mmCIF file of C-alpha atoms and ligand atoms in Angstrom:
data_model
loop_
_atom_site.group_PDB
_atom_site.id
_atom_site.type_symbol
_atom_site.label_atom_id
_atom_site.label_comp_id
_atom_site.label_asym_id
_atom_site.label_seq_id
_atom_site.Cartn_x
_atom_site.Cartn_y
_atom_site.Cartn_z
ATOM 1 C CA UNK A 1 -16.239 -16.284 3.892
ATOM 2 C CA UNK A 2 -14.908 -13.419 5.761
ATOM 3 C CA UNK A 3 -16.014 -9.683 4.682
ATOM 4 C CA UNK A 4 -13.093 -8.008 3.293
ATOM 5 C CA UNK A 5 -12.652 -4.010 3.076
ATOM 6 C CA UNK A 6 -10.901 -2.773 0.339
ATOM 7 C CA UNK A 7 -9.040 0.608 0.840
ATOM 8 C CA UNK A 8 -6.994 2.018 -2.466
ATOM 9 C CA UNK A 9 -5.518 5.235 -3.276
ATOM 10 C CA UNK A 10 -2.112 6.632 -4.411
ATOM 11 C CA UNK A 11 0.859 7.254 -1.951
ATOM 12 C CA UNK A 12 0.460 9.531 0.727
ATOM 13 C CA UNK A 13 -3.133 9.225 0.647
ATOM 14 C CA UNK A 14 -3.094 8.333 4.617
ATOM 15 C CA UNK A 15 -4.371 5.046 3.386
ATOM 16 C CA UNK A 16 -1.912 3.091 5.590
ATOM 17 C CA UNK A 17 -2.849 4.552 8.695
ATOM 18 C CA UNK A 18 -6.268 5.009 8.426
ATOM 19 C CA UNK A 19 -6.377 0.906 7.196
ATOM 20 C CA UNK A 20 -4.330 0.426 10.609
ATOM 21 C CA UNK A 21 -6.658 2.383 12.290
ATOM 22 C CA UNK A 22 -9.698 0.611 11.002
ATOM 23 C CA UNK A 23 -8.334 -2.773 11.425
ATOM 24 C CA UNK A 24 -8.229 -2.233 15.109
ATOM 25 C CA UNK A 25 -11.149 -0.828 16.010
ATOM 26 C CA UNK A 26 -13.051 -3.144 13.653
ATOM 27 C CA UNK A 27 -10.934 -6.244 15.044
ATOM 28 C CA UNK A 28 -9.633 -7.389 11.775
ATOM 29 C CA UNK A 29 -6.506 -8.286 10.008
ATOM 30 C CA UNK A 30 -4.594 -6.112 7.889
ATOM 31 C CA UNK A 31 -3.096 -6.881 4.287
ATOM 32 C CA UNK A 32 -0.373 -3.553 3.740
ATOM 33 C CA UNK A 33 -0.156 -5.125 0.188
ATOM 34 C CA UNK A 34 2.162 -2.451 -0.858
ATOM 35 C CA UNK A 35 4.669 -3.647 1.756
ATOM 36 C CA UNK A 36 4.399 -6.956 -0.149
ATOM 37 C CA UNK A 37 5.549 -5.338 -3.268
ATOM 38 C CA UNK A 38 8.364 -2.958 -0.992
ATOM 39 C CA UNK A 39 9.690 -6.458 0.161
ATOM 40 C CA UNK A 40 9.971 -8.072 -3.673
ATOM 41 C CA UNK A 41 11.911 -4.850 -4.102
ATOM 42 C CA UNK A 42 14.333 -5.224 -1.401
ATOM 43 C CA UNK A 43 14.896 -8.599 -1.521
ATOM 44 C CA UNK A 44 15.382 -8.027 -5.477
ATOM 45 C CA UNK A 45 18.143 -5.439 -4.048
ATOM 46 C CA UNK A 46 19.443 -7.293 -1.780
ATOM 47 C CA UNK A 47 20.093 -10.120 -4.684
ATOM 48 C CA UNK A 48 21.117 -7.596 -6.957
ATOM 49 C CA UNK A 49 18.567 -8.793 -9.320
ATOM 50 C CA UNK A 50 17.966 -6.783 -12.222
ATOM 51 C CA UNK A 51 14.960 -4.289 -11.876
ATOM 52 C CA UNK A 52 14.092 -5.176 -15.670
ATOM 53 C CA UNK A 53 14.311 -8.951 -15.572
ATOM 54 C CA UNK A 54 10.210 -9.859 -15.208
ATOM 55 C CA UNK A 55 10.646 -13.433 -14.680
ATOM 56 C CA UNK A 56 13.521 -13.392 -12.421
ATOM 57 C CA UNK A 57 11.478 -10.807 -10.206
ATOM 58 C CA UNK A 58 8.199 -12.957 -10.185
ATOM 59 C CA UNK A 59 10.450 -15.954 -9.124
ATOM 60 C CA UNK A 60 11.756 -13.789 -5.880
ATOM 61 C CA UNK A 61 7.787 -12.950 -5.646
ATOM 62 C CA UNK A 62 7.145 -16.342 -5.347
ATOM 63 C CA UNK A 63 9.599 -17.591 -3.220
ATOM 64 C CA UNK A 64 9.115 -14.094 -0.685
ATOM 65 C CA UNK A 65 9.803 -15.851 2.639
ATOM 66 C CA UNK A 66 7.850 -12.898 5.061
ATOM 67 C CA UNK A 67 6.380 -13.423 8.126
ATOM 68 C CA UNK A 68 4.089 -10.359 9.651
ATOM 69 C CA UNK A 69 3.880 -9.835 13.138
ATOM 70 C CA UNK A 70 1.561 -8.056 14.532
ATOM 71 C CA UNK A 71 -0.135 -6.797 17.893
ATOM 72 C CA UNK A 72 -2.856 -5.577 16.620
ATOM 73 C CA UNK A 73 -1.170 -1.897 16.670
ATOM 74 C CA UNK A 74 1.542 -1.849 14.608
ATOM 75 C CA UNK A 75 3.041 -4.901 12.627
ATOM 76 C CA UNK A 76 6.614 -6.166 12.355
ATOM 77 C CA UNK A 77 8.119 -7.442 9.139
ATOM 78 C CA UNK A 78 10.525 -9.881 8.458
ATOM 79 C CA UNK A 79 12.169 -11.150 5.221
ATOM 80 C CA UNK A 80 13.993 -14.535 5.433
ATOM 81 C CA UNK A 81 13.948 -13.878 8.938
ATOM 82 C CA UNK A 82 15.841 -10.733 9.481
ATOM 83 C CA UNK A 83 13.320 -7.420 10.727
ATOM 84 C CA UNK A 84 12.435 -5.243 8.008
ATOM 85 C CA UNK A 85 10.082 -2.913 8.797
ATOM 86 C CA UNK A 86 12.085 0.141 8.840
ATOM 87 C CA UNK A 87 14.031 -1.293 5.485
ATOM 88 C CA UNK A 88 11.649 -1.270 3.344
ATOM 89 C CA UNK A 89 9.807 2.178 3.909
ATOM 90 C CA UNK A 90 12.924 3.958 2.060
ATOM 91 C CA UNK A 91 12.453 6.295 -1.291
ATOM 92 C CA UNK A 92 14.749 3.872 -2.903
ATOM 93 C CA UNK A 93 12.901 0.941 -2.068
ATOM 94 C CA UNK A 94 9.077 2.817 -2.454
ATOM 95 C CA UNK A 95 10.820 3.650 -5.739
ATOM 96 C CA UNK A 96 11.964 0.090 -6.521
ATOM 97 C CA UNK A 97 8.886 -1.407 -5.560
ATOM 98 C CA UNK A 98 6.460 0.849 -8.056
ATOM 99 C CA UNK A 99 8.920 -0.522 -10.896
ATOM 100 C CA UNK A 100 8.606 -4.029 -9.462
ATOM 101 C CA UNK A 101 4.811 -3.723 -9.248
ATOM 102 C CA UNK A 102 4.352 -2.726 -13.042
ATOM 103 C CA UNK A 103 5.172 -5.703 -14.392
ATOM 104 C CA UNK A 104 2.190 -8.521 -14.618
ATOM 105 C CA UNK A 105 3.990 -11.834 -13.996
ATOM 106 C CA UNK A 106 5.491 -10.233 -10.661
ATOM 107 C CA UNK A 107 1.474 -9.142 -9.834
ATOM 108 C CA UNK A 108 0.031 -12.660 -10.360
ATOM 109 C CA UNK A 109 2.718 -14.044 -8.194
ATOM 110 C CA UNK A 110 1.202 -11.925 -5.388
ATOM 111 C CA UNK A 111 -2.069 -12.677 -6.048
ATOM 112 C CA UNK A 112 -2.957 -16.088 -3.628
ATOM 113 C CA UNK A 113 -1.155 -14.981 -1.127
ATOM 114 C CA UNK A 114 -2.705 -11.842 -0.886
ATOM 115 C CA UNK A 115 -6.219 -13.453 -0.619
ATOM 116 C CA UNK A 116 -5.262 -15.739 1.844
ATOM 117 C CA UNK A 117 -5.019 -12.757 4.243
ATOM 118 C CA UNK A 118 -9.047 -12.989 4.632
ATOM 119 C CA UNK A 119 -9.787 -14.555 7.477
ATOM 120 C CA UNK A 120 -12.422 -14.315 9.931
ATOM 121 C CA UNK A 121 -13.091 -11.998 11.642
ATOM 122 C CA UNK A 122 -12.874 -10.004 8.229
ATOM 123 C CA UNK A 123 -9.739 -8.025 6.886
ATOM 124 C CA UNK A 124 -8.981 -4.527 5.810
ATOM 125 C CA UNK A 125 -7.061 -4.836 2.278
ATOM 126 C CA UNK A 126 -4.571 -1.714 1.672
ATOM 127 C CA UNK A 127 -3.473 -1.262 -1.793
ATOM 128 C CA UNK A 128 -3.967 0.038 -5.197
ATOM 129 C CA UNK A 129 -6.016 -2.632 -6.519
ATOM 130 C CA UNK A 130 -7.531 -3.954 -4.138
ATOM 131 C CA UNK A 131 -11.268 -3.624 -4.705
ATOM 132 C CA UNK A 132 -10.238 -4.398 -8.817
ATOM 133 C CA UNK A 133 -8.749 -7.230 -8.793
ATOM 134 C CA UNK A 134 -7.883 -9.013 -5.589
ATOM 135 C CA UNK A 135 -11.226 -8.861 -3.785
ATOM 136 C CA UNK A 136 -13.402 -7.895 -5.980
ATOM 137 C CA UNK A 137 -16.234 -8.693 -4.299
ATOM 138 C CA UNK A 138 -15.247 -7.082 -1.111
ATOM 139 C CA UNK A 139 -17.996 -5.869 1.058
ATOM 140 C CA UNK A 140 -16.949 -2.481 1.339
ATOM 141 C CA UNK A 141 -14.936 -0.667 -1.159
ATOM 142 C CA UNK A 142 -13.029 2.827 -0.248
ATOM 143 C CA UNK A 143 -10.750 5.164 -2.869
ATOM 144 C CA UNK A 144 -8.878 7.312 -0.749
ATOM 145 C CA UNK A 145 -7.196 10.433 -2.718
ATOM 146 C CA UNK A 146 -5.638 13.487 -2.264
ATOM 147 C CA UNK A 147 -3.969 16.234 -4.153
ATOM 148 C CA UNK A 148 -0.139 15.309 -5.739
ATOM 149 C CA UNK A 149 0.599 18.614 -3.291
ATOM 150 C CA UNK A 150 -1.413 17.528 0.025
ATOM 151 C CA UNK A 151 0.418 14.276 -0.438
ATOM 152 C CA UNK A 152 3.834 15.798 -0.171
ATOM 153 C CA UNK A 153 2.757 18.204 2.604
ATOM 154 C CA UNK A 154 1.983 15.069 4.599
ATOM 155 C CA UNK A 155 4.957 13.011 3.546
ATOM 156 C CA UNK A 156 7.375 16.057 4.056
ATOM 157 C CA UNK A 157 5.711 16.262 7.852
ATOM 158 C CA UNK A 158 5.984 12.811 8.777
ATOM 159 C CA UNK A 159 9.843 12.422 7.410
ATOM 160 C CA UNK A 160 10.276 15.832 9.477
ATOM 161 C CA UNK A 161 8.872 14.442 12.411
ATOM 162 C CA UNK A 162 11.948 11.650 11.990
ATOM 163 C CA UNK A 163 14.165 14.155 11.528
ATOM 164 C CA UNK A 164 14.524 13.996 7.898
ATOM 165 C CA UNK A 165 14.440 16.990 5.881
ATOM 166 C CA UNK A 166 13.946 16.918 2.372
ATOM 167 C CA UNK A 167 13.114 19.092 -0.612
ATOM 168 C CA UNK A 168 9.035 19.651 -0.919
ATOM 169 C CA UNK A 169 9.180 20.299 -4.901
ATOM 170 C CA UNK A 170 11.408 16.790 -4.931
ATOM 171 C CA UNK A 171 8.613 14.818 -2.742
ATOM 172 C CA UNK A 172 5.934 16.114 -5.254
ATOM 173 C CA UNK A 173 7.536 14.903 -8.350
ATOM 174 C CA UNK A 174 8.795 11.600 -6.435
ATOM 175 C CA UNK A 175 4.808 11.180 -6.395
ATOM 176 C CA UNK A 176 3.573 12.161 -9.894
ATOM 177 C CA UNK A 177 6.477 9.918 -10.960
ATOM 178 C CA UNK A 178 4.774 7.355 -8.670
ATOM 179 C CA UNK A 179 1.128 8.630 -9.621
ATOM 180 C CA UNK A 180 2.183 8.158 -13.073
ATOM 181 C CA UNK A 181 3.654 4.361 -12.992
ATOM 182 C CA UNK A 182 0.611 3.091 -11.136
ATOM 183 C CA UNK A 183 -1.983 4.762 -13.390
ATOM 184 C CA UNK A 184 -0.550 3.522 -16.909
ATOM 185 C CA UNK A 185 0.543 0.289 -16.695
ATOM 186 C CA UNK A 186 -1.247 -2.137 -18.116
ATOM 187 C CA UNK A 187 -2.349 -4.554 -15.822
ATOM 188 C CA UNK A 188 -4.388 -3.970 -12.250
ATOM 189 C CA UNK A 189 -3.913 0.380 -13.278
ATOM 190 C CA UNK A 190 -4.671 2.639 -10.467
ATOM 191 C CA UNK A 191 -8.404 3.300 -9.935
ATOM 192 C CA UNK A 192 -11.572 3.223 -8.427
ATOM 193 C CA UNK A 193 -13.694 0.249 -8.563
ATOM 194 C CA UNK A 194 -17.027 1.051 -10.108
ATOM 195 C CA UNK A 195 -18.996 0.252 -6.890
ATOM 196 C CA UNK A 196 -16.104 2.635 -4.808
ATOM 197 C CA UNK A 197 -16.609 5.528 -2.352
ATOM 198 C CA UNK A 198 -14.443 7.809 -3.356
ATOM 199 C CA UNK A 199 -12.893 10.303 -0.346
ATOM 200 C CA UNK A 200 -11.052 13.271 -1.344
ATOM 201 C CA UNK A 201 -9.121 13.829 1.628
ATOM 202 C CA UNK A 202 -7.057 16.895 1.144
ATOM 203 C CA UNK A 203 -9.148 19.525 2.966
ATOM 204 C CA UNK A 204 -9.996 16.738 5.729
ATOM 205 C CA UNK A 205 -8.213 16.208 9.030
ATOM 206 C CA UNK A 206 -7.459 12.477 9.553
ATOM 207 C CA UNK A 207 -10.425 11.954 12.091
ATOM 208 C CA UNK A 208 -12.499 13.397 9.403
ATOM 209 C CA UNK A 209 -11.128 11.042 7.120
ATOM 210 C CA UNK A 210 -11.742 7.665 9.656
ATOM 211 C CA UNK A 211 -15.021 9.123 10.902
ATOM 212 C CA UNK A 212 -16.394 8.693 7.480
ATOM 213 C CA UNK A 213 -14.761 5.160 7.037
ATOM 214 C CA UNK A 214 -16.482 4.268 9.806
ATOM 215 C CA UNK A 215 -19.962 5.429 8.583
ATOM 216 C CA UNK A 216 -19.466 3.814 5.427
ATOM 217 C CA UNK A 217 -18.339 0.477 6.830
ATOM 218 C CA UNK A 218 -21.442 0.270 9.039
ATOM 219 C CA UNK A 219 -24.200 1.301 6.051
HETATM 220 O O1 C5P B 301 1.633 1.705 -0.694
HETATM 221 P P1 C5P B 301 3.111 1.644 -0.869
HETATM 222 O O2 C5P B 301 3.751 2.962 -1.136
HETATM 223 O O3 C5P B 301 3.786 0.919 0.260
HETATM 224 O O4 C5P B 301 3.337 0.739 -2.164
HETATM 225 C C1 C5P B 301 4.594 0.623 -2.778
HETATM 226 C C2 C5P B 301 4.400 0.475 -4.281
HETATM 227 O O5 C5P B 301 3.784 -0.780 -4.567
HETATM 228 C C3 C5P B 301 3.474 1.521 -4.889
HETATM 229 O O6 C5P B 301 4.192 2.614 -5.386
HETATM 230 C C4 C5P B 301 2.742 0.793 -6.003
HETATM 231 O O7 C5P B 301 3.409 0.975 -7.224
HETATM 232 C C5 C5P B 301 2.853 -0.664 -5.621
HETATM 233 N N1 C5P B 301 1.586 -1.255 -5.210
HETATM 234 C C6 C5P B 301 0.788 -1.816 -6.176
HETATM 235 N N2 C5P B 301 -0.362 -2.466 -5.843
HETATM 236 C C7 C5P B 301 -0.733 -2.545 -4.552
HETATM 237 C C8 C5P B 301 0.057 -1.951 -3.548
HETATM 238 C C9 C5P B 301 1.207 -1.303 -3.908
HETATM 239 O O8 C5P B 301 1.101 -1.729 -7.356
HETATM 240 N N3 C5P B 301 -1.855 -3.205 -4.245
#
């Protein structure tokens, strides 16, 4: 079977980079699982499905029809075909999504094909669960976190950056709102697995941050 890394944290934890960043040096696949759960939402949106209706959300789950693409630096999405990528990395959508991904029957639809993403030569898994419940027995398990503050500092700099401005005390609650959804709901809850490293990033740069990925990955 192919070694799988499992990387979790909340938003804004610079979880999605660094996974992209240890995929390619490492020469293994990604799984962004949360764009997985971004693309229910959308395509949930795009149906005008009701955000309430469990069933009728773990049917779109189901029938998701995405295809990644990727070069082994950056990764293209598509749902049913049309290009995604920038789509689904909206507030409304991130929001959408964390209501989406509360509800258990829209989870367990996710579930096989999220472990069909190991394959040799091994796979870094980006999530919030995914060294609870979708690899459990991954080789290497990391729990990325950050203050709620940090977090916002680095979302409000990387919107900036787009040339989006937006309200700093709005991007914190946005993510204790978040924060709050994936810690209490019932099933797959935000947090560590017992056998996790935990890295509290918020006084770290990001090469601080990979270089001690990297030291765990090779113990
Ligand atoms: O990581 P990202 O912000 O793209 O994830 C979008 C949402 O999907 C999160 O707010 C979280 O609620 C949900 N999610 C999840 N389990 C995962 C990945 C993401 O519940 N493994």
């Amino acid at each position: 079977v192919a070694p799988v890394i499992a990387i979790d944290g909340p938003s804004g934890s610079g979880k999605g980079t660094l996974s992209q960043m240890l995929a390619s040096r490492l020469g293994y696949h990604l799984l962004d699982s949360g764009a997985l759960y971004r693309l229910v939402a959308l395509a949930a949106l795009n149906k005008k499905q009701e955000l309430d209706d469990e069933s009728g959300l773990a049917r779109i789950a189901a029938a998701l029809d995405v295809r990644f693409e990727t070069d082994g630096q950056s990764t293209r999405i598509f749902l049913d075909g049309n290009h995604v990528s920038d789509a689904i990395r909206t507030e409304d959508v991130g929001m959408a999504a964390s209501k989406v991904a509360a509800y258990p029957a829209v989870r367990d639809a996710l579930l096989a094909r999220q472990r069909g993403f190991a394959q040799i030569p091994g796979l870094v898994a980006d999530g919030r669960d995914m060294g609870t419940t979708v690899f459990p027995d991954a080789e290497h398990k990391i729990f990325l976190t950050a203050s709620a503050e940090a977090r916002a500092d680095r979302r409000c700099k990387q919107l900036s950056a787009k040339g989006i401005f937006v309200n700093r005390d709005e991007v914190i609650r946005d993510i204790q709102a978040r924060d709050e959804r994936d810690i209490n709901r019932s099933v797959s809850p935000l947090k560590p697995a017992i056998d996790a490293v935990v890295i509290d990033s918020t006084r770290m740069t990001i090469d601080e941050v990979f270089a001690a990925m990297l030291d765990i990955v090779r113990r």
